[in-house]
PDB file of C-alpha atoms in Angstrom:
ATOM      1  CA  MET G  13     152.139  84.311 115.251  1.00 42.00           C
ATOM      2  CA  LEU G  14     149.284  81.976 116.128  1.00 37.00           C
ATOM      3  CA  ARG G  15     148.640  83.905 119.322  1.00 41.00           C
ATOM      4  CA  VAL G  16     148.508  87.179 117.383  1.00 37.00           C
ATOM      5  CA  HIS G  17     146.087  85.620 114.916  1.00 39.00           C
ATOM      6  CA  ALA G  18     143.913  84.265 117.752  1.00 38.00           C
ATOM      7  CA  PHE G  19     143.934  87.671 119.435  1.00 34.00           C
ATOM      8  CA  GLY G  20     142.875  89.267 116.134  1.00 39.00           C
ATOM      9  CA  LEU G  21     139.997  86.839 115.782  1.00 38.00           C
ATOM     10  CA  ALA G  22     138.868  87.436 119.363  1.00 37.00           C
ATOM     11  CA  LEU G  23     139.071  91.203 118.891  1.00 36.00           C
ATOM     12  CA  GLY G  24     137.104  90.923 115.659  1.00 39.00           C
ATOM     13  CA  ALA G  25     134.413  88.866 117.392  1.00 38.00           C
ATOM     14  CA  LEU G  26     134.252  91.401 120.222  1.00 37.00           C
ATOM     15  CA  LEU G  27     133.874  94.297 117.793  1.00 37.00           C
ATOM     16  CA  ALA G  28     131.206  92.411 115.847  1.00 38.00           C
ATOM     17  CA  ALA G  29     129.287  91.715 119.043  1.00 38.00           C
ATOM     18  CA  SER G  30     129.575  95.369 120.024  1.00 39.00           C
ATOM     19  CA  LEU G  31     128.308  96.527 116.637  1.00 37.00           C
ATOM     20  CA  SER G  32     125.467  93.995 116.807  1.00 39.00           C
ATOM     21  CA  ALA G  33     124.459  95.303 120.246  1.00 41.00           C
ATOM     22  CA  GLN G  34     124.557  98.865 118.947  1.00 42.00           C
ATOM     23  CA  ALA G  35     122.393  97.908 115.993  1.00 42.00           C
ATOM     24  CA  SER G  36     119.879  96.118 118.213  1.00 54.00           C
ATOM     25  CA  THR G  37     119.467  99.155 120.484  1.00 71.00           C
ATOM     26  CA  LYS G  38     119.383 101.773 117.731  1.00 89.00           C
ATOM     27  CA  TRP G  39     116.115 103.693 117.280  1.00 95.00           C
ATOM     28  CA  GLU G  40     115.237 105.379 113.980  1.00 95.00           C
ATOM     29  CA  ASP G  41     112.327 107.414 112.715  1.00 95.00           C
ATOM     30  CA  LEU G  42     109.728 105.206 111.017  1.00 96.00           C
ATOM     31  CA  ASP G  43     110.706 106.134 107.443  1.00 96.00           C
ATOM     32  CA  ALA G  44     114.336 105.167 108.056  1.00 97.00           C
ATOM     33  CA  ALA G  45     113.270 102.007 109.899  1.00 97.00           C
ATOM     34  CA  GLN G  46     111.108 100.927 106.964  1.00 96.00           C
ATOM     35  CA  LYS G  47     114.119 101.232 104.636  1.00 96.00           C
ATOM     36  CA  THR G  48     116.204  99.173 107.059  1.00 96.00           C
ATOM     37  CA  ALA G  49     113.471  96.543 107.326  1.00 96.00           C
ATOM     38  CA  ALA G  50     113.199  96.320 103.538  1.00 94.00           C
ATOM     39  CA  ARG G  51     116.933  95.620 103.393  1.00 96.00           C
ATOM     40  CA  THR G  52     117.120  93.162 106.312  1.00 96.00           C
ATOM     41  CA  SER G  53     113.611  91.572 106.187  1.00 96.00           C
ATOM     42  CA  GLN G  54     113.207  92.283 109.916  1.00 97.00           C
ATOM     43  CA  PRO G  55     109.944  93.336 111.537  1.00 98.00           C
ATOM     44  CA  ILE G  56     109.640  96.862 112.936  1.00 98.00           C
ATOM     45  CA  PHE G  57     108.762  97.708 116.530  1.00 98.00           C
ATOM     46  CA  MET G  58     107.340 101.239 116.663  1.00 98.00           C
ATOM     47  CA  ALA G  59     106.714 103.473 119.680  1.00 98.00           C
ATOM     48  CA  VAL G  60     104.640 106.668 119.573  1.00 97.00           C
ATOM     49  CA  ILE G  61     106.524 109.337 121.524  1.00 96.00           C
ATOM     50  CA  MET G  62     106.337 113.057 122.240  1.00 93.00           C
ATOM     51  CA  ALA G  63     109.761 114.570 122.663  1.00 86.00           C
ATOM     52  CA  GLY G  64     111.389 117.829 121.639  1.00 81.00           C
ATOM     53  CA  MET G  65     110.231 121.309 122.609  1.00 74.00           C
ATOM     54  CA  GLY G  66     108.132 119.774 125.356  1.00 70.00           C
ATOM     55  CA  GLY G  67     111.169 118.085 126.911  1.00 76.00           C
ATOM     56  CA  PRO G  68     112.187 114.408 126.974  1.00 80.00           C
ATOM     57  CA  ASP G  69     109.695 111.560 126.806  1.00 90.00           C
ATOM     58  CA  VAL G  70     110.436 109.852 130.129  1.00 92.00           C
ATOM     59  CA  ASN G  71     108.488 106.684 129.368  1.00 94.00           C
ATOM     60  CA  PHE G  72     110.328 106.235 126.083  1.00 95.00           C
ATOM     61  CA  ASP G  73     113.675 106.767 127.791  1.00 93.00           C
ATOM     62  CA  LYS G  74     112.812 103.899 130.154  1.00 93.00           C
ATOM     63  CA  LEU G  75     111.749 101.697 127.234  1.00 95.00           C
ATOM     64  CA  ARG G  76     114.977 102.466 125.408  1.00 93.00           C
ATOM     65  CA  GLU G  77     117.001 101.469 128.479  1.00 92.00           C
ATOM     66  CA  ARG G  78     115.275  98.076 128.501  1.00 91.00           C
ATOM     67  CA  THR G  79     115.990  97.465 124.800  1.00 91.00           C
ATOM     68  CA  ALA G  80     119.558  96.211 125.286  1.00 85.00           C
ATOM     69  CA  LYS G  81     118.489  93.779 128.021  1.00 89.00           C
ATOM     70  CA  ASP G  82     115.369  92.364 126.374  1.00 94.00           C
ATOM     71  CA  GLU G  83     115.945  89.322 124.131  1.00 95.00           C
ATOM     72  CA  ASP G  84     112.564  89.735 122.438  1.00 97.00           C
ATOM     73  CA  ALA G  85     113.519  93.257 121.356  1.00 97.00           C
ATOM     74  CA  ALA G  86     116.563  91.991 119.446  1.00 95.00           C
ATOM     75  CA  ILE G  87     114.595  90.721 116.429  1.00 96.00           C
ATOM     76  CA  PHE G  88     113.111  94.147 115.657  1.00 97.00           C
ATOM     77  CA  VAL G  89     114.209  97.241 113.839  1.00 97.00           C
ATOM     78  CA  LYS G  90     113.246  99.909 116.392  1.00 97.00           C
ATOM     79  CA  ALA G  91     111.350 102.993 115.292  1.00 97.00           C
ATOM     80  CA  THR G  92     109.653 106.039 116.756  1.00 97.00           C
ATOM     81  CA  VAL G  93     106.927 108.372 115.584  1.00 96.00           C
ATOM     82  CA  ASN G  94     107.079 111.752 117.313  1.00 95.00           C
ATOM     83  CA  ILE G  95     103.562 113.183 117.513  1.00 94.00           C
ATOM     84  CA  GLY G  96     104.672 116.438 119.158  1.00 91.00           C
ATOM     85  CA  ARG G  97     104.184 119.690 117.260  1.00 86.00           C
ATOM     86  CA  LEU G  98     104.461 123.430 117.830  1.00 81.00           C
ATOM     87  CA  ASP G  99     101.022 125.000 118.331  1.00 75.00           C
ATOM     88  CA  MET G 100     101.016 128.796 118.427  1.00 68.00           C
ATOM     89  CA  ALA G 101      97.331 128.925 119.412  1.00 69.00           C
ATOM     90  CA  ASP G 102      98.049 126.718 122.432  1.00 60.00           C
ATOM     91  CA  GLY G 103     100.943 128.964 123.414  1.00 61.00           C
ATOM     92  CA  MET G 104      98.846 132.123 123.058  1.00 67.00           C
ATOM     93  CA  ALA G 105      96.206 130.519 125.273  1.00 65.00           C
ATOM     94  CA  GLY G 106      98.736 130.009 128.055  1.00 63.00           C
ATOM     95  CA  GLY G 107      99.749 126.448 127.196  1.00 67.00           C
ATOM     96  CA  SER G 108     103.215 125.098 126.523  1.00 67.00           C
ATOM     97  CA  GLY G 109     102.832 125.602 122.783  1.00 72.00           C
ATOM     98  CA  TRP G 110     103.788 121.939 122.300  1.00 78.00           C
ATOM     99  CA  THR G 111     100.815 119.696 121.532  1.00 89.00           C
ATOM    100  CA  GLN G 112      99.968 116.390 119.847  1.00 90.00           C
ATOM    101  CA  ASN G 113      99.523 116.326 116.079  1.00 92.00           C
ATOM    102  CA  PRO G 114      95.977 114.968 115.596  1.00 91.00           C
ATOM    103  CA  GLU G 115      96.701 113.586 112.116  1.00 91.00           C
ATOM    104  CA  LEU G 116      99.621 111.533 113.420  1.00 95.00           C
ATOM    105  CA  VAL G 117      97.574 110.388 116.414  1.00 95.00           C
ATOM    106  CA  GLU G 118      94.831 109.211 114.064  1.00 92.00           C
ATOM    107  CA  LYS G 119      97.334 107.361 111.892  1.00 94.00           C
ATOM    108  CA  TYR G 120      99.609 105.790 114.507  1.00 96.00           C
ATOM    109  CA  GLY G 121      97.698 105.933 117.775  1.00 96.00           C
ATOM    110  CA  PRO G 122      97.868 108.059 120.929  1.00 95.00           C
ATOM    111  CA  LEU G 123     101.001 108.789 122.928  1.00 96.00           C
ATOM    112  CA  GLY G 124     102.569 105.589 124.268  1.00 96.00           C
ATOM    113  CA  THR G 125     101.145 103.286 121.597  1.00 98.00           C
ATOM    114  CA  CYS G 126     103.447 100.494 120.411  1.00 98.00           C
ATOM    115  CA  ALA G 127     103.035  98.527 117.181  1.00 98.00           C
ATOM    116  CA  VAL G 128     104.648  95.915 114.952  1.00 98.00           C
ATOM    117  CA  PHE G 129     105.017  96.388 111.193  1.00 98.00           C
ATOM    118  CA  ALA G 130     105.980  93.666 108.750  1.00 97.00           C
ATOM    119  CA  PRO G 131     108.684  94.690 106.234  1.00 96.00           C
ATOM    120  CA  GLY G 132     106.998  96.694 103.474  1.00 93.00           C
ATOM    121  CA  ALA G 133     103.692  97.076 105.319  1.00 96.00           C
ATOM    122  CA  LYS G 134     102.049 100.482 105.636  1.00 94.00           C
ATOM    123  CA  LYS G 135      99.940  99.505 108.638  1.00 96.00           C
ATOM    124  CA  PRO G 136     100.755  97.473 111.751  1.00 97.00           C
ATOM    125  CA  LEU G 137      99.825  93.821 112.219  1.00 97.00           C
ATOM    126  CA  TRP G 138      99.729  94.377 116.004  1.00 98.00           C
ATOM    127  CA  ARG G 139      99.148  97.437 118.171  1.00 98.00           C
ATOM    128  CA  GLN G 140      98.968  98.060 121.916  1.00 97.00           C
ATOM    129  CA  GLU G 141      97.960 101.415 123.367  1.00 96.00           C
ATOM    130  CA  SER G 142     100.013 102.452 126.427  1.00 95.00           C
ATOM    131  CA  GLY G 143     102.383  99.624 125.504  1.00 96.00           C
ATOM    132  CA  ILE G 144     105.365 101.880 126.082  1.00 97.00           C
ATOM    133  CA  THR G 145     104.848 101.587 129.867  1.00 96.00           C
ATOM    134  CA  ARG G 146     104.480  97.778 129.914  1.00 96.00           C
ATOM    135  CA  ASP G 147     107.376  95.556 130.937  1.00 94.00           C
ATOM    136  CA  ASP G 148     106.089  92.790 128.654  1.00 96.00           C
ATOM    137  CA  VAL G 149     105.575  94.913 125.540  1.00 97.00           C
ATOM    138  CA  PHE G 150     108.471  93.365 123.582  1.00 98.00           C
ATOM    139  CA  LYS G 151     107.286  89.886 124.560  1.00 97.00           C
ATOM    140  CA  ASN G 152     103.765  90.678 123.359  1.00 98.00           C
ATOM    141  CA  ALA G 153     105.103  92.185 120.143  1.00 98.00           C
ATOM    142  CA  ARG G 154     107.271  89.160 119.386  1.00 98.00           C
ATOM    143  CA  GLU G 155     104.419  86.739 120.098  1.00 98.00           C
ATOM    144  CA  ALA G 156     102.208  88.611 117.627  1.00 98.00           C
ATOM    145  CA  TRP G 157     104.957  88.551 114.991  1.00 98.00           C
ATOM    146  CA  ASP G 158     105.755  84.863 115.554  1.00 98.00           C
ATOM    147  CA  ALA G 159     102.075  83.859 115.397  1.00 98.00           C
ATOM    148  CA  TRP G 160     101.666  85.577 112.042  1.00 98.00           C
ATOM    149  CA  ARG G 161     104.875  84.131 110.624  1.00 97.00           C
ATOM    150  CA  LYS G 162     103.814  80.650 111.819  1.00 98.00           C
ATOM    151  CA  GLU G 163     100.642  80.907 109.724  1.00 97.00           C
ATOM    152  CA  LEU G 164     102.616  81.881 106.628  1.00 97.00           C
ATOM    153  CA  GLU G 165     105.169  79.139 107.194  1.00 97.00           C
ATOM    154  CA  ALA G 166     102.365  76.571 107.430  1.00 97.00           C
ATOM    155  CA  LEU G 167     101.115  77.692 104.017  1.00 97.00           C
ATOM    156  CA  GLU G 168     104.634  77.472 102.605  1.00 96.00           C
ATOM    157  CA  ARG G 169     104.985  73.900 103.939  1.00 97.00           C
ATOM    158  CA  GLU G 170     101.629  73.010 102.435  1.00 97.00           C
ATOM    159  CA  ALA G 171     102.810  74.140  99.012  1.00 96.00           C
ATOM    160  CA  LYS G 172     106.000  72.070  99.323  1.00 96.00           C
ATOM    161  CA  GLU G 173     104.161  68.954 100.467  1.00 96.00           C
ATOM    162  CA  ASN G 174     101.357  69.255  97.915  1.00 96.00           C
ATOM    163  CA  LYS G 175     102.523  70.044  94.394  1.00 92.00           C
ATOM    164  CA  ASP G 176      98.957  70.858  93.340  1.00 95.00           C
ATOM    165  CA  ALA G 177      98.406  73.466  96.051  1.00 96.00           C
ATOM    166  CA  LYS G 178      99.478  76.360  93.847  1.00 95.00           C
ATOM    167  CA  LYS G 179      96.919  75.282  91.254  1.00 96.00           C
ATOM    168  CA  ASP G 180      94.142  75.587  93.837  1.00 97.00           C
ATOM    169  CA  PRO G 181      92.321  78.964  93.986  1.00 98.00           C
ATOM    170  CA  ASP G 182      91.393  78.374  97.631  1.00 98.00           C
ATOM    171  CA  TYR G 183      95.059  77.977  98.548  1.00 98.00           C
ATOM    172  CA  HIS G 184      95.896  81.387  97.072  1.00 98.00           C
ATOM    173  CA  ALA G 185      92.839  82.945  98.736  1.00 98.00           C
ATOM    174  CA  ARG G 186      93.974  81.613 102.127  1.00 98.00           C
ATOM    175  CA  ARG G 187      97.459  82.903 101.446  1.00 98.00           C
ATOM    176  CA  ALA G 188      95.971  86.314 100.585  1.00 98.00           C
ATOM    177  CA  GLU G 189      94.138  86.433 103.904  1.00 98.00           C
ATOM    178  CA  ALA G 190      97.322  85.519 105.766  1.00 98.00           C
ATOM    179  CA  TRP G 191      99.252  88.326 104.096  1.00 98.00           C
ATOM    180  CA  ALA G 192      96.324  90.653 104.804  1.00 98.00           C
ATOM    181  CA  LYS G 193      96.673  89.924 108.533  1.00 97.00           C
ATOM    182  CA  GLY G 194     100.239  91.138 108.274  1.00 97.00           C
ATOM    183  CA  LYS G 195      99.014  94.235 106.385  1.00 97.00           C
ATOM    184  CA  ASP G 196     101.245  93.464 103.416  1.00 96.00           C
ATOM    185  CA  GLY G 197      98.840  94.751 100.799  1.00 96.00           C
ATOM    186  CA  ALA G 198     100.997  94.007  97.763  1.00 96.00           C
ATOM    187  CA  LYS G 199     101.467  90.334  98.596  1.00 97.00           C
ATOM    188  CA  ALA G 200      97.868  89.940  99.803  1.00 98.00           C
ATOM    189  CA  THR G 201      96.249  91.405  96.694  1.00 98.00           C
ATOM    190  CA  GLY G 202      98.768  89.596  94.500  1.00 98.00           C
ATOM    191  CA  SER G 203      97.727  86.272  96.013  1.00 98.00           C
ATOM    192  CA  MET G 204      94.034  87.098  95.654  1.00 98.00           C
ATOM    193  CA  ASP G 205      94.557  88.141  92.037  1.00 98.00           C
ATOM    194  CA  GLU G 206      96.172  84.765  91.388  1.00 98.00           C
ATOM    195  CA  ALA G 207      93.198  83.014  93.010  1.00 98.00           C
ATOM    196  CA  ILE G 208      90.783  84.962  90.782  1.00 98.00           C
ATOM    197  CA  LYS G 209      92.875  84.184  87.704  1.00 98.00           C
ATOM    198  CA  LEU G 210      92.644  80.452  88.435  1.00 98.00           C
ATOM    199  CA  LEU G 211      88.886  80.708  89.002  1.00 97.00           C
ATOM    200  CA  LYS G 212      88.344  82.438  85.673  1.00 97.00           C
ATOM    201  CA  LYS G 213      90.424  79.794  83.935  1.00 96.00           C
ATOM    202  CA  ALA G 214      88.316  76.998  85.409  1.00 96.00           C
ATOM    203  CA  ASP G 215      84.846  78.583  85.289  1.00 96.00           C
ATOM    204  CA  LYS G 216      84.114  82.216  84.408  1.00 94.00           C
ATOM    205  CA  ALA G 217      80.683  81.902  86.020  1.00 94.00           C
ATOM    206  CA  ASP G 218      82.099  80.982  89.449  1.00 96.00           C
ATOM    207  CA  SER G 219      80.397  83.262  92.009  1.00 95.00           C
ATOM    208  CA  ARG G 220      83.625  83.560  93.988  1.00 97.00           C
ATOM    209  CA  ILE G 221      85.083  85.758  91.249  1.00 97.00           C
ATOM    210  CA  GLU G 222      82.778  88.595  92.288  1.00 97.00           C
ATOM    211  CA  THR G 223      83.265  87.987  96.017  1.00 97.00           C
ATOM    212  CA  TRP G 224      87.046  87.775  95.846  1.00 98.00           C
ATOM    213  CA  THR G 225      87.377  90.757  93.507  1.00 98.00           C
ATOM    214  CA  LEU G 226      85.555  92.884  96.064  1.00 98.00           C
ATOM    215  CA  ARG G 227      87.615  91.353  98.858  1.00 98.00           C
ATOM    216  CA  ALA G 228      90.861  92.261  97.060  1.00 98.00           C
ATOM    217  CA  ALA G 229      89.749  95.908  96.915  1.00 98.00           C
ATOM    218  CA  ASN G 230      88.928  95.889 100.622  1.00 98.00           C
ATOM    219  CA  ILE G 231      92.295  94.312 101.429  1.00 98.00           C
ATOM    220  CA  ALA G 232      94.091  97.081  99.538  1.00 98.00           C
ATOM    221  CA  LEU G 233      92.112  99.690 101.497  1.00 98.00           C
ATOM    222  CA  ASP G 234      92.686  97.989 104.850  1.00 98.00           C
ATOM    223  CA  CYS G 235      96.419  97.689 104.170  1.00 97.00           C
ATOM    224  CA  GLY G 236      96.809 101.403 103.427  1.00 96.00           C
ATOM    225  CA  ASP G 237      96.944 101.396  99.625  1.00 97.00           C
ATOM    226  CA  ALA G 238      94.159 103.930  99.109  1.00 97.00           C
ATOM    227  CA  ALA G 239      95.020 104.684  95.468  1.00 98.00           C
ATOM    228  CA  GLY G 240      95.136 100.998  94.591  1.00 98.00           C
ATOM    229  CA  ALA G 241      91.886 100.382  96.456  1.00 98.00           C
ATOM    230  CA  LEU G 242      90.162 103.250  94.628  1.00 98.00           C
ATOM    231  CA  ALA G 243      91.146 101.754  91.291  1.00 98.00           C
ATOM    232  CA  ARG G 244      89.926  98.303  92.356  1.00 98.00           C
ATOM    233  CA  PHE G 245      86.555  99.502  93.665  1.00 98.00           C
ATOM    234  CA  THR G 246      86.006 101.563  90.502  1.00 97.00           C
ATOM    235  CA  GLU G 247      86.876  98.575  88.314  1.00 98.00           C
ATOM    236  CA  PHE G 248      84.565  96.315  90.341  1.00 98.00           C
ATOM    237  CA  LEU G 249      81.600  98.651  89.783  1.00 97.00           C
ATOM    238  CA  LYS G 250      82.411  98.732  86.071  1.00 97.00           C
ATOM    239  CA  ASP G 251      82.942  94.981  85.614  1.00 96.00           C
ATOM    240  CA  PHE G 252      80.160  93.706  87.887  1.00 96.00           C
ATOM    241  CA  LYS G 253      77.178  95.779  86.810  1.00 93.00           C
ATOM    242  CA  GLU G 254      74.933  92.790  87.493  1.00 91.00           C
ATOM    243  CA  ALA G 255      76.320  92.276  90.996  1.00 91.00           C
ATOM    244  CA  GLY G 256      73.868  92.098  93.868  1.00 92.00           C
ATOM    245  CA  ALA G 257      72.709  95.395  95.375  1.00 93.00           C
ATOM    246  CA  GLU G 258      74.520  94.713  98.665  1.00 95.00           C
ATOM    247  CA  ASN G 259      77.901  94.083  97.011  1.00 96.00           C
ATOM    248  CA  ARG G 260      77.519  97.187  94.849  1.00 96.00           C
ATOM    249  CA  ALA G 261      76.704  99.211  97.969  1.00 97.00           C
ATOM    250  CA  ARG G 262      79.776  97.806  99.721  1.00 97.00           C
ATOM    251  CA  ALA G 263      81.908  98.677  96.698  1.00 97.00           C
ATOM    252  CA  GLU G 264      80.513 102.240  96.612  1.00 97.00           C
ATOM    253  CA  TYR G 265      81.234 102.583 100.330  1.00 98.00           C
ATOM    254  CA  GLY G 266      84.782 101.285  99.850  1.00 98.00           C
ATOM    255  CA  ARG G 267      85.266 103.722  96.972  1.00 98.00           C
ATOM    256  CA  ALA G 268      84.137 106.580  99.212  1.00 98.00           C
ATOM    257  CA  CYS G 269      86.623 105.534 101.912  1.00 98.00           C
ATOM    258  CA  ALA G 270      89.412 105.331  99.332  1.00 98.00           C
ATOM    259  CA  MET G 271      88.517 108.785  98.003  1.00 98.00           C
ATOM    260  CA  LEU G 272      88.701 110.212 101.492  1.00 97.00           C
ATOM    261  CA  ASP G 273      92.075 108.561 102.117  1.00 96.00           C
ATOM    262  CA  THR G 274      93.457 109.930  98.838  1.00 97.00           C
ATOM    263  CA  GLY G 275      92.442 113.481  99.790  1.00 96.00           C
ATOM    264  CA  ASP G 276      89.095 113.839  98.019  1.00 97.00           C
ATOM    265  CA  PRO G 277      86.513 114.379 100.800  1.00 97.00           C
ATOM    266  CA  LYS G 278      83.966 115.991  98.445  1.00 96.00           C
ATOM    267  CA  GLY G 279      84.167 112.995  96.132  1.00 97.00           C
ATOM    268  CA  ALA G 280      83.717 110.725  99.126  1.00 98.00           C
ATOM    269  CA  LEU G 281      80.567 112.579 100.203  1.00 97.00           C
ATOM    270  CA  LYS G 282      79.148 112.368  96.700  1.00 96.00           C
ATOM    271  CA  ALA G 283      79.836 108.623  96.551  1.00 96.00           C
ATOM    272  CA  LEU G 284      78.139 108.108  99.919  1.00 97.00           C
ATOM    273  CA  GLU G 285      75.068 110.045  98.778  1.00 96.00           C
ATOM    274  CA  GLY G 286      74.674 107.633  95.874  1.00 93.00           C
ATOM    275  CA  ILE G 287      74.326 104.571  98.116  1.00 95.00           C
ATOM    276  CA  LYS G 288      70.704 103.547  98.487  1.00 89.00           C
ATOM    277  CA  ASP G 289      69.505 101.042 101.095  1.00 91.00           C
ATOM    278  CA  PRO G 290      72.973 100.083 102.395  1.00 95.00           C
ATOM    279  CA  PRO G 291      73.291  96.730 104.202  1.00 96.00           C
ATOM    280  CA  LYS G 292      73.480  96.917 107.995  1.00 96.00           C
ATOM    281  CA  ASP G 293      77.137  95.884 108.176  1.00 96.00           C
ATOM    282  CA  ILE G 294      78.313  99.157 106.568  1.00 97.00           C
ATOM    283  CA  GLN G 295      75.810 101.660 107.996  1.00 97.00           C
ATOM    284  CA  ASP G 296      77.894 102.627 111.036  1.00 97.00           C
ATOM    285  CA  GLY G 297      81.009 102.909 108.895  1.00 97.00           C
ATOM    286  CA  MET G 298      79.192 105.105 106.415  1.00 98.00           C
ATOM    287  CA  ALA G 299      78.070 107.460 109.169  1.00 97.00           C
ATOM    288  CA  ALA G 300      81.623 107.767 110.540  1.00 97.00           C
ATOM    289  CA  THR G 301      83.081 108.277 107.053  1.00 97.00           C
ATOM    290  CA  ARG G 302      80.451 110.922 106.233  1.00 97.00           C
ATOM    291  CA  GLU G 303      81.263 112.838 109.426  1.00 97.00           C
ATOM    292  CA  LYS G 304      85.001 112.665 108.753  1.00 95.00           C
ATOM    293  CA  ALA G 305      84.628 113.653 105.092  1.00 97.00           C
ATOM    294  CA  THR G 306      82.392 116.606 106.011  1.00 97.00           C
ATOM    295  CA  LYS G 307      85.016 117.932 108.444  1.00 93.00           C
ATOM    296  CA  LYS G 308      87.783 117.495 105.860  1.00 92.00           C
ATOM    297  CA  ALA G 309      85.708 119.226 103.165  1.00 93.00           C
ATOM    298  CA  GLU G 310      85.137 122.146 105.522  1.00 91.00           C
ATOM    299  CA  GLY G 311      88.841 122.342 106.359  1.00 85.00           C
ATOM    300  CA  LYS G 312      88.393 121.180 109.950  1.00 73.00           C
ATOM    301  CA  LYS G 313      90.740 118.787 111.775  1.00 62.00           C
TER     302      LYS G 313
END
């Protein structure tokens, strides 16, 4: 009886190990992987591939073969973004009719790009073009993830060791910047909002209130929350009418970027036109945004 029980336990352990190995080598599309990551709190490793009508993606097949043997790969939920698309014009011109989707390339990177997403993040905290062909890509991805988590863990230890840390606006601002590095917009802006709340409670005239309010809007934009960023930039321009000309220009520029990202290129162009004497640090960005918004408004890709 004992031997039967021991055999059952061993068989159960073997099946569990087999299922674990299957789970660690499974690849999902990014949407499914994000749901898995939200449930398991694991980071996502994403590879940009091009497979389907154009045939298999050989480089991805090689990467997938390495997944089961690579210890660094085990911590990740694995995901793919397929940038291939049917293109009738390409086929009519004598091509294969299977080309790269430019919108997906712009969003996720060119073919072969690899990236790491934190659970819940809309943008990657790490990205490596042509990473799919590198033998050390999982190692690099894990190092990037571990470095970011180490920074957050240090802040968590600080709060445990210093009971007054959570009453300090600077602590919450540093925490916001750490979450921003991981592209977790909700946690980053939440931390910055808490920092601003503490500042207002202590001194409503504190100049950091203006600076951090604008920073929170930029964090939302950088982390992929265009709608949230648009609301924040609009509120900043309403609440800080006496703000310096440079900060108002930066807020107008951010609002234009958010409009473009929410599908309003004409609104973005109008917002850009209203910026007078922009500071040097946003001039190049304004030019690029204007060019992109003009193409979108004209229906070009």
